[in-house]
mmCIF file of N, CA and C in Angstrom:
data_model
loop_
_atom_site.group_PDB
_atom_site.id
_atom_site.type_symbol
_atom_site.label_atom_id
_atom_site.label_comp_id
_atom_site.label_asym_id
_atom_site.label_seq_id
_atom_site.Cartn_x
_atom_site.Cartn_y
_atom_site.Cartn_z
ATOM 1 N N MET L 1 120.975 146.219 140.500
ATOM 2 C CA MET L 1 121.380 144.950 141.208
ATOM 3 C C MET L 1 120.597 144.921 142.682
ATOM 4 N N MET L 2 120.137 143.875 143.217
ATOM 5 C CA MET L 2 119.820 143.928 144.426
ATOM 6 C C MET L 2 120.890 142.695 145.422
ATOM 7 N N PRO L 3 121.244 142.757 146.711
ATOM 8 C CA PRO L 3 122.104 141.948 147.368
ATOM 9 C C PRO L 3 121.206 140.597 147.421
ATOM 10 N N GLY L 4 122.321 139.916 147.324
ATOM 11 C CA GLY L 4 122.070 138.210 146.971
ATOM 12 C C GLY L 4 122.615 137.537 147.803
ATOM 13 N N PRO L 5 122.788 136.288 147.948
ATOM 14 C CA PRO L 5 123.460 134.964 148.837
ATOM 15 C C PRO L 5 124.974 135.672 148.812
ATOM 16 N N LEU L 6 125.580 136.191 147.988
ATOM 17 C CA LEU L 6 127.426 136.311 148.207
ATOM 18 C C LEU L 6 127.333 137.490 149.176
ATOM 19 N N LEU L 7 126.385 138.343 149.458
ATOM 20 C CA LEU L 7 126.553 139.535 150.118
ATOM 21 C C LEU L 7 126.041 138.812 151.198
ATOM 22 N N THR L 8 125.338 138.240 151.224
ATOM 23 C CA THR L 8 124.864 137.443 153.012
ATOM 24 C C THR L 8 125.608 136.714 153.543
ATOM 25 N N ILE L 9 126.502 136.087 152.970
ATOM 26 C CA ILE L 9 127.760 134.920 153.428
ATOM 27 C C ILE L 9 128.889 136.086 153.603
ATOM 28 N N THR L 10 129.071 137.107 152.791
ATOM 29 C CA THR L 10 129.857 137.570 153.070
ATOM 30 C C THR L 10 130.137 138.563 154.607
ATOM 31 N N ILE L 11 128.939 138.745 154.567
ATOM 32 C CA ILE L 11 128.690 139.872 155.687
ATOM 33 C C ILE L 11 128.906 138.748 157.293
ATOM 34 N N GLY L 12 127.758 137.853 156.976
ATOM 35 C CA GLY L 12 128.242 137.097 158.332
ATOM 36 C C GLY L 12 129.391 136.246 158.409
ATOM 37 N N GLU L 13 130.504 136.022 157.763
ATOM 38 C CA GLU L 13 131.704 135.352 157.554
ATOM 39 C C GLU L 13 132.769 136.522 157.963
ATOM 40 N N THR L 14 132.399 137.715 157.657
ATOM 41 C CA THR L 14 133.385 139.278 158.005
ATOM 42 C C THR L 14 133.407 139.184 159.347
ATOM 43 N N ALA L 15 131.895 138.958 159.909
ATOM 44 C CA ALA L 15 131.703 139.154 161.153
ATOM 45 C C ALA L 15 132.097 138.144 162.066
ATOM 46 N N ARG L 16 132.463 137.075 161.812
ATOM 47 C CA ARG L 16 133.053 135.507 162.293
ATOM 48 C C ARG L 16 134.748 135.660 162.600
ATOM 49 N N TYR L 17 135.143 135.824 160.961
ATOM 50 C CA TYR L 17 136.595 135.599 160.753
ATOM 51 C C TYR L 17 137.076 137.338 160.867
ATOM 52 N N GLY L 18 136.842 138.369 160.449
ATOM 53 C CA GLY L 18 137.227 139.475 160.578
ATOM 54 C C GLY L 18 137.599 139.593 158.406
ATOM 55 N N LEU L 19 138.359 141.147 158.124
ATOM 56 C CA LEU L 19 138.054 141.548 157.334
ATOM 57 C C LEU L 19 138.996 140.445 156.067
ATOM 58 N N ILE L 20 139.553 139.853 156.525
ATOM 59 C CA ILE L 20 139.965 138.871 155.891
ATOM 60 C C ILE L 20 139.096 138.007 154.791
ATOM 61 N N ALA L 21 137.884 137.898 155.618
ATOM 62 C CA ALA L 21 136.805 136.857 154.766
ATOM 63 C C ALA L 21 136.183 137.164 153.685
ATOM 64 N N ALA L 22 136.372 138.656 153.743
ATOM 65 C CA ALA L 22 135.524 139.717 152.308
ATOM 66 C C ALA L 22 136.226 139.295 150.856
ATOM 67 N N PRO L 23 137.469 139.598 150.905
ATOM 68 C CA PRO L 23 138.171 139.255 149.888
ATOM 69 C C PRO L 23 138.633 137.916 149.526
ATOM 70 N N LEU L 24 138.833 136.496 150.255
ATOM 71 C CA LEU L 24 138.469 135.032 150.140
ATOM 72 C C LEU L 24 137.084 134.863 149.506
ATOM 73 N N ILE L 25 136.280 135.421 150.159
ATOM 74 C CA ILE L 25 135.068 134.851 149.222
ATOM 75 C C ILE L 25 134.578 135.219 148.358
ATOM 76 N N VAL L 26 135.379 136.502 147.792
ATOM 77 C CA VAL L 26 135.217 136.962 146.605
ATOM 78 C C VAL L 26 136.205 136.543 145.707
ATOM 79 N N LEU L 27 137.061 135.994 146.466
ATOM 80 C CA LEU L 27 138.190 135.134 145.374
ATOM 81 C C LEU L 27 137.497 133.764 144.722
ATOM 82 N N GLY L 28 136.820 133.070 145.660
ATOM 83 C CA GLY L 28 136.126 132.139 145.639
ATOM 84 C C GLY L 28 135.087 132.106 144.302
ATOM 85 N N HIS L 29 134.358 133.589 144.701
ATOM 86 C CA HIS L 29 133.376 133.621 143.420
ATOM 87 C C HIS L 29 133.895 133.987 142.121
ATOM 88 N N ALA L 30 135.159 134.423 142.099
ATOM 89 C CA ALA L 30 135.824 134.853 141.175
ATOM 90 C C ALA L 30 136.318 133.763 140.369
ATOM 91 N N LEU L 31 137.252 132.612 141.237
ATOM 92 C CA LEU L 31 137.594 131.262 140.347
ATOM 93 C C LEU L 31 136.179 130.555 139.855
ATOM 94 N N LEU L 32 135.227 130.890 140.506
ATOM 95 C CA LEU L 32 134.323 130.144 139.514
ATOM 96 C C LEU L 32 133.151 130.907 138.497
ATOM 97 N N GLU L 33 133.789 131.897 138.460
ATOM 98 C CA GLU L 33 132.806 132.595 137.421
ATOM 99 C C GLU L 33 134.271 132.359 136.381
ATOM 100 N N LEU L 34 135.491 132.386 136.370
ATOM 101 C CA LEU L 34 136.446 132.186 135.752
ATOM 102 C C LEU L 34 136.328 130.627 134.936
ATOM 103 N N LEU L 35 135.756 129.541 135.577
ATOM 104 C CA LEU L 35 135.790 128.503 135.232
ATOM 105 C C LEU L 35 134.604 128.387 134.669
ATOM 106 N N PHE L 36 133.409 129.151 134.749
ATOM 107 C CA PHE L 36 132.104 129.265 133.941
ATOM 108 C C PHE L 36 132.529 129.995 132.607
ATOM 109 N N VAL L 37 133.393 130.912 132.452
ATOM 110 C CA VAL L 37 133.985 131.333 130.809
ATOM 111 C C VAL L 37 134.772 130.964 130.549
ATOM 112 N N GLY L 38 135.578 129.623 130.871
ATOM 113 C CA GLY L 38 136.367 128.839 130.176
ATOM 114 C C GLY L 38 135.329 127.581 129.629
ATOM 115 N N ALA L 39 134.403 126.987 130.607
ATOM 116 C CA ALA L 39 133.550 126.264 129.845
ATOM 117 C C ALA L 39 132.436 126.810 128.720
ATOM 118 N N THR L 40 132.027 128.035 128.859
ATOM 119 C CA THR L 40 131.338 128.307 127.675
ATOM 120 C C THR L 40 131.981 129.195 126.617
ATOM 121 N N ALA L 41 133.582 129.118 126.629
ATOM 122 C CA ALA L 41 134.308 129.194 125.621
ATOM 123 C C ALA L 41 134.473 127.917 124.892
ATOM 124 N N ALA L 42 134.827 126.966 125.787
ATOM 125 C CA ALA L 42 134.751 125.693 124.928
ATOM 126 C C ALA L 42 133.920 124.660 124.693
ATOM 127 N N GLY L 43 132.609 125.850 124.712
ATOM 128 C CA GLY L 43 131.644 124.799 123.989
ATOM 129 C C GLY L 43 130.650 123.745 124.881
ATOM 130 N N LEU L 44 130.796 124.155 126.392
ATOM 131 C CA LEU L 44 130.086 123.375 127.354
ATOM 132 C C LEU L 44 128.775 123.817 127.928
ATOM 133 N N THR L 45 128.623 124.733 127.081
ATOM 134 C CA THR L 45 127.043 124.933 127.434
ATOM 135 C C THR L 45 125.880 124.391 127.466
ATOM 136 N N GLY L 46 125.975 123.124 126.616
ATOM 137 C CA GLY L 46 124.973 122.082 126.601
ATOM 138 C C GLY L 46 124.762 121.162 127.484
ATOM 139 N N PHE L 47 126.025 121.210 128.252
ATOM 140 C CA PHE L 47 125.989 120.027 129.950
ATOM 141 C C PHE L 47 125.004 120.891 130.666
ATOM 142 N N LEU L 48 124.525 121.845 130.497
ATOM 143 C CA LEU L 48 123.866 122.676 131.235
ATOM 144 C C LEU L 48 121.943 122.271 130.651
ATOM 145 N N THR L 49 121.634 121.064 130.820
ATOM 146 C CA THR L 49 120.102 120.582 130.675
ATOM 147 C C THR L 49 119.404 121.612 131.408
ATOM 148 N N GLN L 50 117.847 121.269 131.377
ATOM 149 C CA GLN L 50 117.142 121.539 132.318
ATOM 150 C C GLN L 50 117.056 121.134 133.522
ATOM 151 N N GLY L 51 117.440 119.795 133.386
ATOM 152 C CA GLY L 51 117.541 118.372 134.734
ATOM 153 C C GLY L 51 118.879 119.115 135.478
ATOM 154 N N VAL L 52 119.644 119.159 134.895
ATOM 155 C CA VAL L 52 121.175 119.733 135.547
ATOM 156 C C VAL L 52 120.833 121.033 136.291
ATOM 157 N N SER L 53 120.386 121.592 135.473
ATOM 158 C CA SER L 53 120.080 123.255 136.211
ATOM 159 C C SER L 53 118.963 123.405 137.534
ATOM 160 N N LYS L 54 118.027 122.383 137.673
ATOM 161 C CA LYS L 54 117.128 122.039 138.635
ATOM 162 C C LYS L 54 117.812 121.277 139.695
ATOM 163 N N TRP L 55 118.735 120.587 139.453
ATOM 164 C CA TRP L 55 119.581 119.910 140.463
ATOM 165 C C TRP L 55 120.360 120.776 140.978
ATOM 166 N N LEU L 56 120.893 122.148 140.204
ATOM 167 C CA LEU L 56 122.216 122.841 141.001
ATOM 168 C C LEU L 56 120.870 123.675 141.426
ATOM 169 N N ALA L 57 119.797 124.126 141.363
ATOM 170 C CA ALA L 57 118.951 125.327 141.871
ATOM 171 C C ALA L 57 118.421 124.758 143.391
ATOM 172 N N VAL L 58 118.367 123.155 143.290
ATOM 173 C CA VAL L 58 117.465 122.619 144.864
ATOM 174 C C VAL L 58 118.918 122.320 145.363
ATOM 175 N N MET L 59 120.255 122.479 145.221
ATOM 176 C CA MET L 59 121.201 122.110 145.771
ATOM 177 C C MET L 59 122.064 123.358 146.413
ATOM 178 N N GLY L 60 121.287 124.778 145.968
ATOM 179 C CA GLY L 60 121.899 125.980 146.175
ATOM 180 C C GLY L 60 120.734 126.484 147.266
ATOM 181 N N GLY L 61 119.551 125.903 146.775
ATOM 182 C CA GLY L 61 118.634 126.386 147.928
ATOM 183 C C GLY L 61 118.993 125.906 149.089
ATOM 184 N N ALA L 62 119.420 124.632 149.290
ATOM 185 C CA ALA L 62 119.476 123.616 150.513
ATOM 186 C C ALA L 62 121.016 124.270 151.145
ATOM 187 N N PHE L 63 121.598 124.687 150.119
ATOM 188 C CA PHE L 63 122.942 125.366 151.053
ATOM 189 C C PHE L 63 122.574 126.476 151.117
ATOM 190 N N MET L 64 122.127 127.240 150.702
ATOM 191 C CA MET L 64 121.713 128.772 151.476
ATOM 192 C C MET L 64 120.391 128.553 152.808
ATOM 193 N N LEU L 65 119.904 127.702 152.906
ATOM 194 C CA LEU L 65 119.415 127.241 154.222
ATOM 195 C C LEU L 65 120.258 126.794 155.437
ATOM 196 N N LEU L 66 121.018 125.716 154.816
ATOM 197 C CA LEU L 66 122.314 125.809 155.548
ATOM 198 C C LEU L 66 123.188 126.742 155.875
ATOM 199 N N MET L 67 123.585 127.846 155.571
ATOM 200 C CA MET L 67 124.084 128.738 156.028
ATOM 201 C C MET L 67 123.066 129.576 156.666
ATOM 202 N N GLY L 68 122.275 130.010 156.147
ATOM 203 C CA GLY L 68 121.243 130.560 157.106
ATOM 204 C C GLY L 68 120.765 130.121 158.699
ATOM 205 N N TRP L 69 120.945 128.895 158.914
ATOM 206 C CA TRP L 69 120.406 128.096 160.095
ATOM 207 C C TRP L 69 122.116 128.357 160.973
ATOM 208 N N GLY L 70 122.749 128.067 160.014
ATOM 209 C CA GLY L 70 124.714 127.989 161.166
ATOM 210 C C GLY L 70 124.624 129.708 161.612
ATOM 211 N N MET L 71 124.376 130.728 160.603
ATOM 212 C CA MET L 71 124.272 131.834 160.913
ATOM 213 C C MET L 71 123.313 131.961 162.091
ATOM 214 N N PHE L 72 122.034 132.003 162.298
ATOM 215 C CA PHE L 72 121.245 131.799 163.080
ATOM 216 C C PHE L 72 121.819 131.069 164.626
ATOM 217 N N ARG L 73 122.060 130.073 164.450
ATOM 218 C CA ARG L 73 122.823 129.300 165.737
ATOM 219 C C ARG L 73 123.674 130.139 165.984
ATOM 220 N N ASP L 74 124.488 130.315 165.166
ATOM 221 C CA ASP L 74 125.975 131.643 165.873
ATOM 222 C C ASP L 74 125.393 132.274 166.777
ATOM 223 N N VAL L 75 124.426 133.224 166.490
ATOM 224 C CA VAL L 75 123.747 134.429 167.135
ATOM 225 C C VAL L 75 123.544 133.844 168.313
ATOM 226 N N LEU L 76 122.716 132.923 168.016
ATOM 227 C CA LEU L 76 122.241 132.081 169.480
ATOM 228 C C LEU L 76 123.023 131.721 170.402
ATOM 229 N N LEU L 77 124.149 131.246 169.941
ATOM 230 C CA LEU L 77 125.211 130.657 170.983
ATOM 231 C C LEU L 77 126.188 131.851 171.068
ATOM 232 N N ARG L 78 126.111 133.046 170.605
ATOM 233 C CA ARG L 78 126.794 134.147 170.591
ATOM 234 C C ARG L 78 128.619 133.864 170.129
ATOM 235 N N ARG L 79 128.385 133.109 169.410
ATOM 236 C CA ARG L 79 129.592 133.275 168.732
ATOM 237 C C ARG L 79 130.119 133.813 167.421
ATOM 238 N N VAL L 80 129.170 135.152 167.348
ATOM 239 C CA VAL L 80 129.537 136.165 166.921
ATOM 240 C C VAL L 80 129.231 137.461 167.816
ATOM 241 N N SER L 81 130.336 138.342 168.213
ATOM 242 C CA SER L 81 130.101 139.288 168.511
ATOM 243 C C SER L 81 131.040 140.695 168.396
ATOM 244 N N LEU L 82 130.644 141.574 168.845
ATOM 245 C CA LEU L 82 131.784 142.801 168.489
ATOM 246 C C LEU L 82 132.977 143.101 168.305
ATOM 247 N N ALA L 83 133.156 142.079 169.785
ATOM 248 C CA ALA L 83 134.716 142.048 169.878
ATOM 249 C C ALA L 83 135.418 141.233 168.965
ATOM 250 N N GLN L 84 134.791 140.310 168.182
ATOM 251 C CA GLN L 84 135.256 139.614 167.226
ATOM 252 C C GLN L 84 136.009 140.714 166.010
ATOM 253 N N ILE L 85 134.517 141.357 165.828
ATOM 254 C CA ILE L 85 134.971 142.566 164.176
ATOM 255 C C ILE L 85 135.896 143.204 164.612
ATOM 256 N N HIS L 86 136.007 143.715 166.103
ATOM 257 C CA HIS L 86 137.102 144.622 165.788
ATOM 258 C C HIS L 86 138.498 144.005 166.149
ATOM 259 N N GLY L 87 138.678 142.699 165.684
ATOM 260 C CA GLY L 87 140.118 141.859 166.084
ATOM 261 C C GLY L 87 140.215 141.837 167.488
ATOM 262 N N LYS L 88 139.036 141.551 168.318
ATOM 263 C CA LYS L 88 139.520 141.220 169.590
ATOM 264 C C LYS L 88 139.304 139.951 170.048
ATOM 265 N N ALA L 89 138.928 139.245 169.078
ATOM 266 C CA ALA L 89 138.799 137.597 169.413
ATOM 267 C C ALA L 89 139.851 137.284 170.425
ATOM 268 N N SER L 90 139.415 135.896 171.165
ATOM 269 C CA SER L 90 140.345 135.270 171.781
ATOM 270 C C SER L 90 141.633 135.234 171.054
ATOM 271 N N THR L 91 142.963 134.836 171.690
ATOM 272 C CA THR L 91 144.070 134.520 171.459
ATOM 273 C C THR L 91 144.855 133.474 172.417
ATOM 274 N N ASP L 92 143.784 132.837 173.009
ATOM 275 C CA ASP L 92 144.171 131.874 173.805
ATOM 276 C C ASP L 92 145.708 130.785 172.952
ATOM 277 N N GLU L 93 146.882 130.529 173.683
ATOM 278 C CA GLU L 93 147.396 129.625 173.112
ATOM 279 C C GLU L 93 147.918 129.855 171.759
ATOM 280 N N MET L 94 148.412 130.865 171.584
ATOM 281 C CA MET L 94 148.119 131.457 169.785
ATOM 282 C C MET L 94 149.740 132.136 170.048
ATOM 283 N N LEU L 95 150.623 131.339 168.816
ATOM 284 C CA LEU L 95 152.242 132.231 168.837
ATOM 285 C C LEU L 95 151.744 133.930 168.209
ATOM 286 N N PRO L 96 152.878 134.603 168.778
ATOM 287 C CA PRO L 96 153.080 135.756 167.872
ATOM 288 C C PRO L 96 152.691 135.769 166.432
ATOM 289 N N GLY L 97 151.978 136.657 165.937
ATOM 290 C CA GLY L 97 151.753 136.546 164.342
ATOM 291 C C GLY L 97 151.075 135.276 163.845
ATOM 292 N N GLU L 98 150.559 134.187 164.668
ATOM 293 C CA GLU L 98 149.628 133.403 164.564
ATOM 294 C C GLU L 98 147.903 133.755 164.129
ATOM 295 N N SER L 99 147.568 133.416 163.336
ATOM 296 C CA SER L 99 146.025 133.616 162.711
ATOM 297 C C SER L 99 145.416 132.764 163.581
ATOM 298 N N LYS L 100 144.340 132.875 164.287
ATOM 299 C CA LYS L 100 143.325 131.738 165.053
ATOM 300 C C LYS L 100 142.459 130.840 163.870
ATOM 301 N N TYR L 101 142.142 131.800 162.871
ATOM 302 C CA TYR L 101 141.539 131.547 161.482
ATOM 303 C C TYR L 101 142.139 130.517 160.503
ATOM 304 N N TYR L 102 143.738 130.377 160.320
ATOM 305 C CA TYR L 102 143.998 130.276 159.174
ATOM 306 C C TYR L 102 143.826 129.034 158.435
ATOM 307 N N LEU L 103 143.555 127.884 159.490
ATOM 308 C CA LEU L 103 142.840 126.586 158.724
ATOM 309 C C LEU L 103 141.384 127.029 157.793
ATOM 310 N N ASN L 104 140.957 127.958 158.525
ATOM 311 C CA ASN L 104 139.409 128.398 157.850
ATOM 312 C C ASN L 104 139.357 129.189 156.669
ATOM 313 N N TYR L 105 140.726 129.490 156.041
ATOM 314 C CA TYR L 105 140.923 130.626 154.887
ATOM 315 C C TYR L 105 140.181 129.703 153.550
ATOM 316 N N GLY L 106 140.947 128.539 153.470
ATOM 317 C CA GLY L 106 140.565 127.685 152.244
ATOM 318 C C GLY L 106 138.782 127.481 152.043
ATOM 319 N N MET L 107 138.404 127.246 153.618
ATOM 320 C CA MET L 107 136.609 126.950 153.785
ATOM 321 C C MET L 107 136.006 128.321 152.929
ATOM 322 N N LEU L 108 136.701 130.094 153.272
ATOM 323 C CA LEU L 108 136.045 131.096 152.930
ATOM 324 C C LEU L 108 135.717 131.170 151.210
ATOM 325 N N VAL L 109 137.539 130.561 150.745
ATOM 326 C CA VAL L 109 137.058 130.617 149.207
ATOM 327 C C VAL L 109 136.226 129.513 149.090
ATOM 328 N N LEU L 110 136.382 128.336 149.381
ATOM 329 C CA LEU L 110 135.110 127.520 149.037
ATOM 330 C C LEU L 110 133.688 128.019 149.178
ATOM 331 N N SER L 111 133.526 128.622 150.364
ATOM 332 C CA SER L 111 131.902 129.176 150.415
ATOM 333 C C SER L 111 132.162 130.125 149.177
ATOM 334 N N GLY L 112 132.848 130.964 148.857
ATOM 335 C CA GLY L 112 132.364 131.893 147.583
ATOM 336 C C GLY L 112 132.297 130.779 146.391
ATOM 337 N N ILE L 113 132.365 129.992 145.920
ATOM 338 C CA ILE L 113 132.584 129.125 145.177
ATOM 339 C C ILE L 113 130.926 128.463 145.062
ATOM 340 N N LEU L 114 130.930 128.299 146.584
ATOM 341 C CA LEU L 114 129.676 127.471 146.520
ATOM 342 C C LEU L 114 128.512 128.046 146.712
ATOM 343 N N ILE L 115 128.564 129.385 147.112
ATOM 344 C CA ILE L 115 127.165 130.218 147.337
ATOM 345 C C ILE L 115 127.194 130.638 145.758
ATOM 346 N N SER L 116 127.996 130.774 144.765
ATOM 347 C CA SER L 116 127.863 131.206 143.497
ATOM 348 C C SER L 116 127.177 130.523 142.255
ATOM 349 N N LEU L 117 127.247 129.059 142.889
ATOM 350 C CA LEU L 117 126.736 127.720 142.088
ATOM 351 C C LEU L 117 125.150 128.291 141.747
#
């Protein structure tokens, strides 16, 4: 197996949000895989015609380009730093025990789903 887009997004988002990102992205991937297994068991494999497969490939490629640009932009704007990796991100105006990124957890799961398409 070679590293692919799921590993790329996991590394990038873990650098941004910390260790919580990895299991959330994997959860999104697992949910999509379960959906595919269920669809296959239900006999819906005929849905994936050549036209649908090409559309999914183009959309997946566009999404990967968008993610790559976002990671590159974050590096240029210095949004990703070693301080964030070690859990020392800014905690301005936060309550004790409150996560700065709690609203983004759903987006991490969604990233795992979208990158797996």
